[in-house]
Amino acid sequence: DSGVTQTPKHLITATGQRVTLRCSPRSGDLSVYWYQQSLDQGLQFLIQYYNGEERAKGNILERFSAQQFPDLHSELNLSSLELGDSALYFCASSPKLAVYNEQFFGPGTRLTVL
Amino acid sequence: GENVEQHPSTLSVQEGDSAVIKCTYSDSASNYFPWYKQELGKRPQLIIDIRSNVGEKKDQRIAVTLNKTAKHFSLHITETQPEDSAVYFCAAKAVDYGQNFVFGPGTRLSVLP
């Protein structure tokens, strides 16, 4: 157990819908990262937050947005869902901004769009 | 931006043999290179990492080598065991607050008993 929690574990929804994925980082970690992993694919970086502020953006679609709250948990919002959005979404946290900090991954949320 | 390539995409070895996975990166500013192991349906877990000021690092049966000039780094697993079967991802990161990890596409390692 990495100490990073993600809810829900599984999510099944229909095209056009909107969902929210939640992540709680390890205690004391200020940085949160979101990744998308499609079937048999690598990890695609979506976005990073540090202490409530957006720090870096990857290949995140305009239909997707995220935020980090004062208690440091983060939410990833996916709207106007398409079949291709079906994937495993991982959140990771690390103690500080970058340098050589390891990222600790949560268990992931499996999103299925029907 | 950074681009990380990884080879091979699949690798099968006999139990007890060695396995080698290679990655190349494009951004000479990258200076931190972690390797993650992901078992089926599980989260990625860091198994070893190397910084750019080091050429090699070992941890029991696992080692990583880095060639900064050629911009490639490799994972070596010796005396493979069935529990080493998983997908392995390499990643590269520039230690710059605006940069983030770029992952390779992964190598599916199968250790045959």
PDB file of N, CA and C in Angstrom, chain A residues 12-99:
ATOM      1  N   ILE A  12     -18.433   2.958 -14.309  1.00  0.00           N
ATOM      2  CA  ILE A  12     -19.000   2.650 -15.622  1.00  0.00           C
ATOM      3  C   ILE A  12     -20.027   3.718 -15.926  1.00  0.00           C
ATOM      4  N   THR A  13     -19.912   4.324 -17.086  1.00  0.00           N
ATOM      5  CA  THR A  13     -20.811   5.397 -17.436  1.00  0.00           C
ATOM      6  C   THR A  13     -21.047   5.402 -18.943  1.00  0.00           C
ATOM      7  N   ALA A  14     -21.857   6.322 -19.388  1.00  0.00           N
ATOM      8  CA  ALA A  14     -22.216   6.363 -20.808  1.00  0.00           C
ATOM      9  C   ALA A  14     -21.539   7.544 -21.500  1.00  0.00           C
ATOM     10  N   THR A  15     -21.471   7.461 -22.807  1.00  0.00           N
ATOM     11  CA  THR A  15     -20.895   8.571 -23.573  1.00  0.00           C
ATOM     12  C   THR A  15     -21.686   9.845 -23.305  1.00  0.00           C
ATOM     13  N   GLY A  16     -20.972  10.941 -23.287  1.00  0.00           N
ATOM     14  CA  GLY A  16     -21.591  12.233 -23.059  1.00  0.00           C
ATOM     15  C   GLY A  16     -21.704  12.632 -21.603  1.00  0.00           C
ATOM     16  N   GLN A  17     -21.476  11.692 -20.710  1.00  0.00           N
ATOM     17  CA  GLN A  17     -21.605  11.963 -19.280  1.00  0.00           C
ATOM     18  C   GLN A  17     -20.355  12.639 -18.719  1.00  0.00           C
ATOM     19  N   ARG A  18     -20.457  13.030 -17.448  1.00  0.00           N
ATOM     20  CA  ARG A  18     -19.349  13.664 -16.730  1.00  0.00           C
ATOM     21  C   ARG A  18     -19.090  12.866 -15.456  1.00  0.00           C
ATOM     22  N   VAL A  19     -17.822  12.669 -15.137  1.00  0.00           N
ATOM     23  CA  VAL A  19     -17.463  11.953 -13.920  1.00  0.00           C
ATOM     24  C   VAL A  19     -16.365  12.708 -13.185  1.00  0.00           C
ATOM     25  N   THR A  20     -16.249  12.407 -11.907  1.00  0.00           N
ATOM     26  CA  THR A  20     -15.190  12.989 -11.080  1.00  0.00           C
ATOM     27  C   THR A  20     -14.435  11.876 -10.390  1.00  0.00           C
ATOM     28  N   LEU A  21     -13.121  11.896 -10.554  1.00  0.00           N
ATOM     29  CA  LEU A  21     -12.242  10.934  -9.892  1.00  0.00           C
ATOM     30  C   LEU A  21     -11.522  11.659  -8.767  1.00  0.00           C
ATOM     31  N   ARG A  22     -11.380  10.938  -7.648  1.00  0.00           N
ATOM     32  CA  ARG A  22     -10.810  11.583  -6.476  1.00  0.00           C
ATOM     33  C   ARG A  22      -9.528  10.908  -6.047  1.00  0.00           C
ATOM     34  N   CYS A  23      -8.607  11.719  -5.554  1.00  0.00           N
ATOM     35  CA  CYS A  23      -7.301  11.207  -5.112  1.00  0.00           C
ATOM     36  C   CYS A  23      -6.915  11.881  -3.798  1.00  0.00           C
ATOM     37  N   SER A  24      -6.474  11.072  -2.841  1.00  0.00           N
ATOM     38  CA  SER A  24      -5.900  11.615  -1.611  1.00  0.00           C
ATOM     39  C   SER A  24      -4.436  11.230  -1.563  1.00  0.00           C
ATOM     40  N   PRO A  25      -3.536  12.200  -1.538  1.00  0.00           N
ATOM     41  CA  PRO A  25      -2.111  11.872  -1.546  1.00  0.00           C
ATOM     42  C   PRO A  25      -1.663  11.291  -0.208  1.00  0.00           C
ATOM     43  N   ARG A  26      -0.439  10.806  -0.168  1.00  0.00           N
ATOM     44  CA  ARG A  26       0.151  10.350   1.081  1.00  0.00           C
ATOM     45  C   ARG A  26       0.218  11.525   2.047  1.00  0.00           C
ATOM     46  N   SER A  27       0.129  11.201   3.313  1.00  0.00           N
ATOM     47  CA  SER A  27       0.195  12.241   4.323  1.00  0.00           C
ATOM     48  C   SER A  27       1.491  13.039   4.179  1.00  0.00           C
ATOM     49  N   GLY A  28       1.380  14.334   4.053  1.00  0.00           N
ATOM     50  CA  GLY A  28       2.555  15.195   3.946  1.00  0.00           C
ATOM     51  C   GLY A  28       2.995  15.488   2.524  1.00  0.00           C
ATOM     52  N   ASP A  29       2.494  14.721   1.557  1.00  0.00           N
ATOM     53  CA  ASP A  29       2.884  14.979   0.167  1.00  0.00           C
ATOM     54  C   ASP A  29       2.111  16.188  -0.371  1.00  0.00           C
ATOM     55  N   LEU A  30       2.824  17.081  -1.019  1.00  0.00           N
ATOM     56  CA  LEU A  30       2.210  18.303  -1.526  1.00  0.00           C
ATOM     57  C   LEU A  30       1.919  18.239  -3.024  1.00  0.00           C
ATOM     58  N   SER A  31       2.581  17.332  -3.703  1.00  0.00           N
ATOM     59  CA  SER A  31       2.481  17.281  -5.162  1.00  0.00           C
ATOM     60  C   SER A  31       1.618  16.103  -5.598  1.00  0.00           C
ATOM     61  N   VAL A  32       0.710  16.361  -6.520  1.00  0.00           N
ATOM     62  CA  VAL A  32      -0.179  15.322  -7.044  1.00  0.00           C
ATOM     63  C   VAL A  32      -0.080  15.331  -8.564  1.00  0.00           C
ATOM     64  N   TYR A  33       0.016  14.145  -9.129  1.00  0.00           N
ATOM     65  CA  TYR A  33       0.082  13.962 -10.580  1.00  0.00           C
ATOM     66  C   TYR A  33      -1.084  13.081 -11.010  1.00  0.00           C
ATOM     67  N   TRP A  34      -1.602  13.331 -12.190  1.00  0.00           N
ATOM     68  CA  TRP A  34      -2.617  12.468 -12.786  1.00  0.00           C
ATOM     69  C   TRP A  34      -2.079  11.878 -14.087  1.00  0.00           C
ATOM     70  N   TYR A  35      -2.338  10.568 -14.260  1.00  0.00           N
ATOM     71  CA  TYR A  35      -1.921   9.854 -15.457  1.00  0.00           C
ATOM     72  C   TYR A  35      -3.101   9.073 -16.027  1.00  0.00           C
ATOM     73  N   GLN A  36      -3.068   8.893 -17.338  1.00  0.00           N
ATOM     74  CA  GLN A  36      -4.047   8.039 -18.016  1.00  0.00           C
ATOM     75  C   GLN A  36      -3.299   6.852 -18.618  1.00  0.00           C
ATOM     76  N   GLN A  37      -3.844   5.650 -18.407  1.00  0.00           N
ATOM     77  CA  GLN A  37      -3.253   4.452 -19.002  1.00  0.00           C
ATOM     78  C   GLN A  37      -4.344   3.697 -19.746  1.00  0.00           C
ATOM     79  N   SER A  38      -4.315   3.802 -21.063  1.00  0.00           N
ATOM     80  CA  SER A  38      -5.268   3.050 -21.871  1.00  0.00           C
ATOM     81  C   SER A  38      -4.812   1.604 -21.964  1.00  0.00           C
ATOM     82  N   LEU A  39      -5.690   0.724 -22.444  1.00  0.00           N
ATOM     83  CA  LEU A  39      -5.420  -0.715 -22.457  1.00  0.00           C
ATOM     84  C   LEU A  39      -4.093  -1.017 -23.119  1.00  0.00           C
ATOM     85  N   ASP A  40      -3.225  -1.732 -22.391  1.00  0.00           N
ATOM     86  CA  ASP A  40      -1.925  -2.146 -22.909  1.00  0.00           C
ATOM     87  C   ASP A  40      -1.073  -0.978 -23.396  1.00  0.00           C
ATOM     88  N   GLN A  41      -1.296   0.188 -22.823  1.00  0.00           N
ATOM     89  CA  GLN A  41      -0.508   1.351 -23.198  1.00  0.00           C
ATOM     90  C   GLN A  41       0.337   1.815 -22.025  1.00  0.00           C
ATOM     91  N   GLY A  42       1.215   2.759 -22.329  1.00  0.00           N
ATOM     92  CA  GLY A  42       2.034   3.352 -21.276  1.00  0.00           C
ATOM     93  C   GLY A  42       1.254   4.385 -20.491  1.00  0.00           C
ATOM     94  N   LEU A  43       1.980   5.060 -19.646  1.00  0.00           N
ATOM     95  CA  LEU A  43       1.393   6.083 -18.777  1.00  0.00           C
ATOM     96  C   LEU A  43       1.518   7.444 -19.447  1.00  0.00           C
ATOM     97  N   GLN A  44       0.386   8.078 -19.660  1.00  0.00           N
ATOM     98  CA  GLN A  44       0.373   9.416 -20.252  1.00  0.00           C
ATOM     99  C   GLN A  44       0.135  10.443 -19.149  1.00  0.00           C
ATOM    100  N   PHE A  45       1.083  11.340 -19.001  1.00  0.00           N
ATOM    101  CA  PHE A  45       0.960  12.377 -17.982  1.00  0.00           C
ATOM    102  C   PHE A  45      -0.131  13.363 -18.379  1.00  0.00           C
ATOM    103  N   LEU A  46      -1.017  13.668 -17.451  1.00  0.00           N
ATOM    104  CA  LEU A  46      -2.097  14.606 -17.723  1.00  0.00           C
ATOM    105  C   LEU A  46      -1.819  15.977 -17.109  1.00  0.00           C
ATOM    106  N   ILE A  47      -1.612  15.996 -15.787  1.00  0.00           N
ATOM    107  CA  ILE A  47      -1.486  17.288 -15.110  1.00  0.00           C
ATOM    108  C   ILE A  47      -0.862  17.088 -13.739  1.00  0.00           C
ATOM    109  N   GLN A  48      -0.210  18.130 -13.244  1.00  0.00           N
ATOM    110  CA  GLN A  48       0.406  18.104 -11.928  1.00  0.00           C
ATOM    111  C   GLN A  48      -0.041  19.320 -11.116  1.00  0.00           C
ATOM    112  N   TYR A  49      -0.309  19.086  -9.831  1.00  0.00           N
ATOM    113  CA  TYR A  49      -0.585  20.164  -8.894  1.00  0.00           C
ATOM    114  C   TYR A  49       0.413  20.125  -7.757  1.00  0.00           C
ATOM    115  N   TYR A  50       0.750  21.286  -7.270  1.00  0.00           N
ATOM    116  CA  TYR A  50       1.611  21.383  -6.102  1.00  0.00           C
ATOM    117  C   TYR A  50       0.999  22.376  -5.129  1.00  0.00           C
ATOM    118  N   ASN A  51       0.666  21.901  -3.969  1.00  0.00           N
ATOM    119  CA  ASN A  51       0.130  22.734  -2.895  1.00  0.00           C
ATOM    120  C   ASN A  51      -1.013  23.629  -3.393  1.00  0.00           C
ATOM    121  N   GLY A  52      -1.880  23.045  -4.184  1.00  0.00           N
ATOM    122  CA  GLY A  52      -3.065  23.753  -4.628  1.00  0.00           C
ATOM    123  C   GLY A  52      -2.948  24.465  -5.960  1.00  0.00           C
ATOM    124  N   GLU A  53      -1.740  24.535  -6.487  1.00  0.00           N
ATOM    125  CA  GLU A  53      -1.568  25.269  -7.747  1.00  0.00           C
ATOM    126  C   GLU A  53      -1.153  24.329  -8.878  1.00  0.00           C
ATOM    127  N   GLU A  54      -1.654  24.608 -10.058  1.00  0.00           N
ATOM    128  CA  GLU A  54      -1.249  23.828 -11.223  1.00  0.00           C
ATOM    129  C   GLU A  54       0.206  24.121 -11.542  1.00  0.00           C
ATOM    130  N   ARG A  55       1.007  23.044 -11.729  1.00  0.00           N
ATOM    131  CA  ARG A  55       2.432  23.231 -11.990  1.00  0.00           C
ATOM    132  C   ARG A  55       2.821  22.851 -13.405  1.00  0.00           C
ATOM    133  N   ALA A  56       2.187  21.835 -13.945  1.00  0.00           N
ATOM    134  CA  ALA A  56       2.550  21.398 -15.290  1.00  0.00           C
ATOM    135  C   ALA A  56       1.375  20.689 -15.925  1.00  0.00           C
ATOM    136  N   LYS A  57       1.300  20.840 -17.242  1.00  0.00           N
ATOM    137  CA  LYS A  57       0.235  20.201 -17.992  1.00  0.00           C
ATOM    138  C   LYS A  57       0.847  19.312 -19.055  1.00  0.00           C
ATOM    139  N   GLY A  58       0.258  18.139 -19.207  1.00  0.00           N
ATOM    140  CA  GLY A  58       0.695  17.234 -20.263  1.00  0.00           C
ATOM    141  C   GLY A  58      -0.358  17.197 -21.341  1.00  0.00           C
ATOM    142  N   ASN A  59      -0.618  16.004 -21.839  1.00  0.00           N
ATOM    143  CA  ASN A  59      -1.585  15.852 -22.922  1.00  0.00           C
ATOM    144  C   ASN A  59      -3.009  15.755 -22.400  1.00  0.00           C
ATOM    145  N   ILE A  60      -3.435  16.752 -21.694  1.00  0.00           N
ATOM    146  CA  ILE A  60      -4.776  16.724 -21.113  1.00  0.00           C
ATOM    147  C   ILE A  60      -5.748  17.399 -22.059  1.00  0.00           C
ATOM    148  N   LEU A  61      -6.861  16.708 -22.321  1.00  0.00           N
ATOM    149  CA  LEU A  61      -7.869  17.231 -23.229  1.00  0.00           C
ATOM    150  C   LEU A  61      -8.597  18.404 -22.573  1.00  0.00           C
ATOM    151  N   GLU A  62      -9.165  19.266 -23.414  1.00  0.00           N
ATOM    152  CA  GLU A  62      -9.916  20.410 -22.882  1.00  0.00           C
ATOM    153  C   GLU A  62     -11.154  19.955 -22.124  1.00  0.00           C
ATOM    154  N   ARG A  63     -11.661  18.767 -22.444  1.00  0.00           N
ATOM    155  CA  ARG A  63     -12.831  18.219 -21.744  1.00  0.00           C
ATOM    156  C   ARG A  63     -12.479  17.765 -20.324  1.00  0.00           C
ATOM    157  N   PHE A  64     -11.197  17.701 -20.035  1.00  0.00           N
ATOM    158  CA  PHE A  64     -10.744  17.249 -18.720  1.00  0.00           C
ATOM    159  C   PHE A  64     -10.250  18.447 -17.920  1.00  0.00           C
ATOM    160  N   SER A  65     -10.492  18.414 -16.636  1.00  0.00           N
ATOM    161  CA  SER A  65      -9.953  19.456 -15.767  1.00  0.00           C
ATOM    162  C   SER A  65      -9.649  18.852 -14.410  1.00  0.00           C
ATOM    163  N   ALA A  66      -8.844  19.531 -13.651  1.00  0.00           N
ATOM    164  CA  ALA A  66      -8.495  19.008 -12.331  1.00  0.00           C
ATOM    165  C   ALA A  66      -8.303  20.164 -11.369  1.00  0.00           C
ATOM    166  N   GLN A  67      -8.291  19.842 -10.099  1.00  0.00           N
ATOM    167  CA  GLN A  67      -7.945  20.830  -9.096  1.00  0.00           C
ATOM    168  C   GLN A  67      -7.422  20.116  -7.856  1.00  0.00           C
ATOM    169  N   GLN A  68      -6.694  20.869  -7.058  1.00  0.00           N
ATOM    170  CA  GLN A  68      -6.206  20.364  -5.783  1.00  0.00           C
ATOM    171  C   GLN A  68      -6.739  21.292  -4.707  1.00  0.00           C
ATOM    172  N   PHE A  69      -7.323  20.709  -3.699  1.00  0.00           N
ATOM    173  CA  PHE A  69      -8.016  21.468  -2.661  1.00  0.00           C
ATOM    174  C   PHE A  69      -7.080  21.797  -1.497  1.00  0.00           C
ATOM    175  N   PRO A  70      -7.516  22.707  -0.605  1.00  0.00           N
ATOM    176  CA  PRO A  70      -6.651  23.076   0.530  1.00  0.00           C
ATOM    177  C   PRO A  70      -6.213  21.896   1.388  1.00  0.00           C
ATOM    178  N   ASP A  71      -7.035  20.843   1.469  1.00  0.00           N
ATOM    179  CA  ASP A  71      -6.597  19.673   2.254  1.00  0.00           C
ATOM    180  C   ASP A  71      -5.701  18.759   1.426  1.00  0.00           C
ATOM    181  N   LEU A  72      -5.340  19.180   0.241  1.00  0.00           N
ATOM    182  CA  LEU A  72      -4.389  18.543  -0.681  1.00  0.00           C
ATOM    183  C   LEU A  72      -4.972  17.389  -1.491  1.00  0.00           C
ATOM    184  N   HIS A  73      -6.245  17.008  -1.248  1.00  0.00           N
ATOM    185  CA  HIS A  73      -6.784  15.989  -2.125  1.00  0.00           C
ATOM    186  C   HIS A  73      -7.041  16.620  -3.493  1.00  0.00           C
ATOM    187  N   SER A  74      -7.130  15.785  -4.492  1.00  0.00           N
ATOM    188  CA  SER A  74      -7.280  16.292  -5.851  1.00  0.00           C
ATOM    189  C   SER A  74      -8.434  15.575  -6.536  1.00  0.00           C
ATOM    190  N   GLU A  75      -9.051  16.269  -7.469  1.00  0.00           N
ATOM    191  CA  GLU A  75     -10.115  15.684  -8.268  1.00  0.00           C
ATOM    192  C   GLU A  75      -9.828  15.908  -9.747  1.00  0.00           C
ATOM    193  N   LEU A  76     -10.111  14.882 -10.516  1.00  0.00           N
ATOM    194  CA  LEU A  76      -9.983  14.964 -11.971  1.00  0.00           C
ATOM    195  C   LEU A  76     -11.385  14.850 -12.546  1.00  0.00           C
ATOM    196  N   ASN A  77     -11.800  15.871 -13.269  1.00  0.00           N
ATOM    197  CA  ASN A  77     -13.134  15.904 -13.859  1.00  0.00           C
ATOM    198  C   ASN A  77     -13.051  15.611 -15.344  1.00  0.00           C
ATOM    199  N   LEU A  78     -13.838  14.643 -15.773  1.00  0.00           N
ATOM    200  CA  LEU A  78     -13.861  14.260 -17.180  1.00  0.00           C
ATOM    201  C   LEU A  78     -15.279  14.484 -17.691  1.00  0.00           C
ATOM    202  N   SER A  79     -15.418  15.291 -18.734  1.00  0.00           N
ATOM    203  CA  SER A  79     -16.764  15.597 -19.218  1.00  0.00           C
ATOM    204  C   SER A  79     -16.916  15.218 -20.686  1.00  0.00           C
ATOM    205  N   SER A  80     -18.167  15.222 -21.131  1.00  0.00           N
ATOM    206  CA  SER A  80     -18.490  14.842 -22.525  1.00  0.00           C
ATOM    207  C   SER A  80     -17.742  13.573 -22.909  1.00  0.00           C
ATOM    208  N   LEU A  81     -17.882  12.576 -22.061  1.00  0.00           N
ATOM    209  CA  LEU A  81     -17.069  11.371 -22.205  1.00  0.00           C
ATOM    210  C   LEU A  81     -17.282  10.671 -23.537  1.00  0.00           C
ATOM    211  N   GLU A  82     -16.175  10.138 -24.055  1.00  0.00           N
ATOM    212  CA  GLU A  82     -16.185   9.381 -25.303  1.00  0.00           C
ATOM    213  C   GLU A  82     -15.687   7.971 -25.014  1.00  0.00           C
ATOM    214  N   LEU A  83     -15.963   7.068 -25.948  1.00  0.00           N
ATOM    215  CA  LEU A  83     -15.536   5.681 -25.761  1.00  0.00           C
ATOM    216  C   LEU A  83     -14.025   5.594 -25.516  1.00  0.00           C
ATOM    217  N   GLY A  84     -13.289   6.428 -26.205  1.00  0.00           N
ATOM    218  CA  GLY A  84     -11.831   6.411 -26.110  1.00  0.00           C
ATOM    219  C   GLY A  84     -11.285   6.888 -24.777  1.00  0.00           C
ATOM    220  N   ASP A  85     -12.142   7.412 -23.939  1.00  0.00           N
ATOM    221  CA  ASP A  85     -11.705   7.849 -22.606  1.00  0.00           C
ATOM    222  C   ASP A  85     -11.630   6.684 -21.634  1.00  0.00           C
ATOM    223  N   SER A  86     -12.143   5.527 -22.054  1.00  0.00           N
ATOM    224  CA  SER A  86     -12.054   4.342 -21.201  1.00  0.00           C
ATOM    225  C   SER A  86     -10.588   4.031 -20.950  1.00  0.00           C
ATOM    226  N   ALA A  87     -10.221   3.961 -19.685  1.00  0.00           N
ATOM    227  CA  ALA A  87      -8.808   3.771 -19.327  1.00  0.00           C
ATOM    228  C   ALA A  87      -8.706   3.617 -17.826  1.00  0.00           C
ATOM    229  N   LEU A  88      -7.473   3.339 -17.405  1.00  0.00           N
ATOM    230  CA  LEU A  88      -7.147   3.338 -15.985  1.00  0.00           C
ATOM    231  C   LEU A  88      -6.536   4.707 -15.686  1.00  0.00           C
ATOM    232  N   TYR A  89      -7.051   5.375 -14.691  1.00  0.00           N
ATOM    233  CA  TYR A  89      -6.542   6.698 -14.324  1.00  0.00           C
ATOM    234  C   TYR A  89      -5.826   6.572 -12.990  1.00  0.00           C
ATOM    235  N   PHE A  90      -4.546   6.924 -13.023  1.00  0.00           N
ATOM    236  CA  PHE A  90      -3.735   6.862 -11.808  1.00  0.00           C
ATOM    237  C   PHE A  90      -3.449   8.258 -11.296  1.00  0.00           C
ATOM    238  N   CYS A  91      -3.429   8.337  -9.999  1.00  0.00           N
ATOM    239  CA  CYS A  91      -2.952   9.518  -9.312  1.00  0.00           C
ATOM    240  C   CYS A  91      -1.644   9.108  -8.622  1.00  0.00           C
ATOM    241  N   ALA A  92      -0.702  10.014  -8.556  1.00  0.00           N
ATOM    242  CA  ALA A  92       0.540   9.763  -7.827  1.00  0.00           C
ATOM    243  C   ALA A  92       0.855  10.986  -6.991  1.00  0.00           C
ATOM    244  N   SER A  93       1.571  10.780  -5.904  1.00  0.00           N
ATOM    245  CA  SER A  93       1.977  11.929  -5.105  1.00  0.00           C
ATOM    246  C   SER A  93       3.452  11.848  -4.776  1.00  0.00           C
ATOM    247  N   SER A  94       4.022  12.986  -4.491  1.00  0.00           N
ATOM    248  CA  SER A  94       5.411  13.039  -4.047  1.00  0.00           C
ATOM    249  C   SER A  94       5.526  14.172  -3.036  1.00  0.00           C
ATOM    250  N   PRO A  95       6.562  14.128  -2.196  1.00  0.00           N
ATOM    251  CA  PRO A  95       6.624  15.061  -1.071  1.00  0.00           C
ATOM    252  C   PRO A  95       6.738  16.530  -1.464  1.00  0.00           C
ATOM    253  N   LYS A  96       7.621  16.793  -2.410  1.00  0.00           N
ATOM    254  CA  LYS A  96       7.873  18.183  -2.747  1.00  0.00           C
ATOM    255  C   LYS A  96       7.835  18.320  -4.253  1.00  0.00           C
ATOM    256  N   LEU A  97       8.202  19.499  -4.712  1.00  0.00           N
ATOM    257  CA  LEU A  97       8.334  19.695  -6.147  1.00  0.00           C
ATOM    258  C   LEU A  97       9.578  18.978  -6.634  1.00  0.00           C
ATOM    259  N   ALA A  98       9.378  18.017  -7.461  1.00  0.00           N
ATOM    260  CA  ALA A  98      10.456  17.428  -8.238  1.00  0.00           C
ATOM    261  C   ALA A  98      11.704  17.088  -7.440  1.00  0.00           C
ATOM    262  N   VAL A  99      12.790  17.513  -7.925  1.00  0.00           N
ATOM    263  CA  VAL A  99      14.138  17.076  -7.570  1.00  0.00           C
ATOM    264  C   VAL A  99      14.130  15.565  -7.728  1.00  0.00           C
TER     265      VAL A  99
END
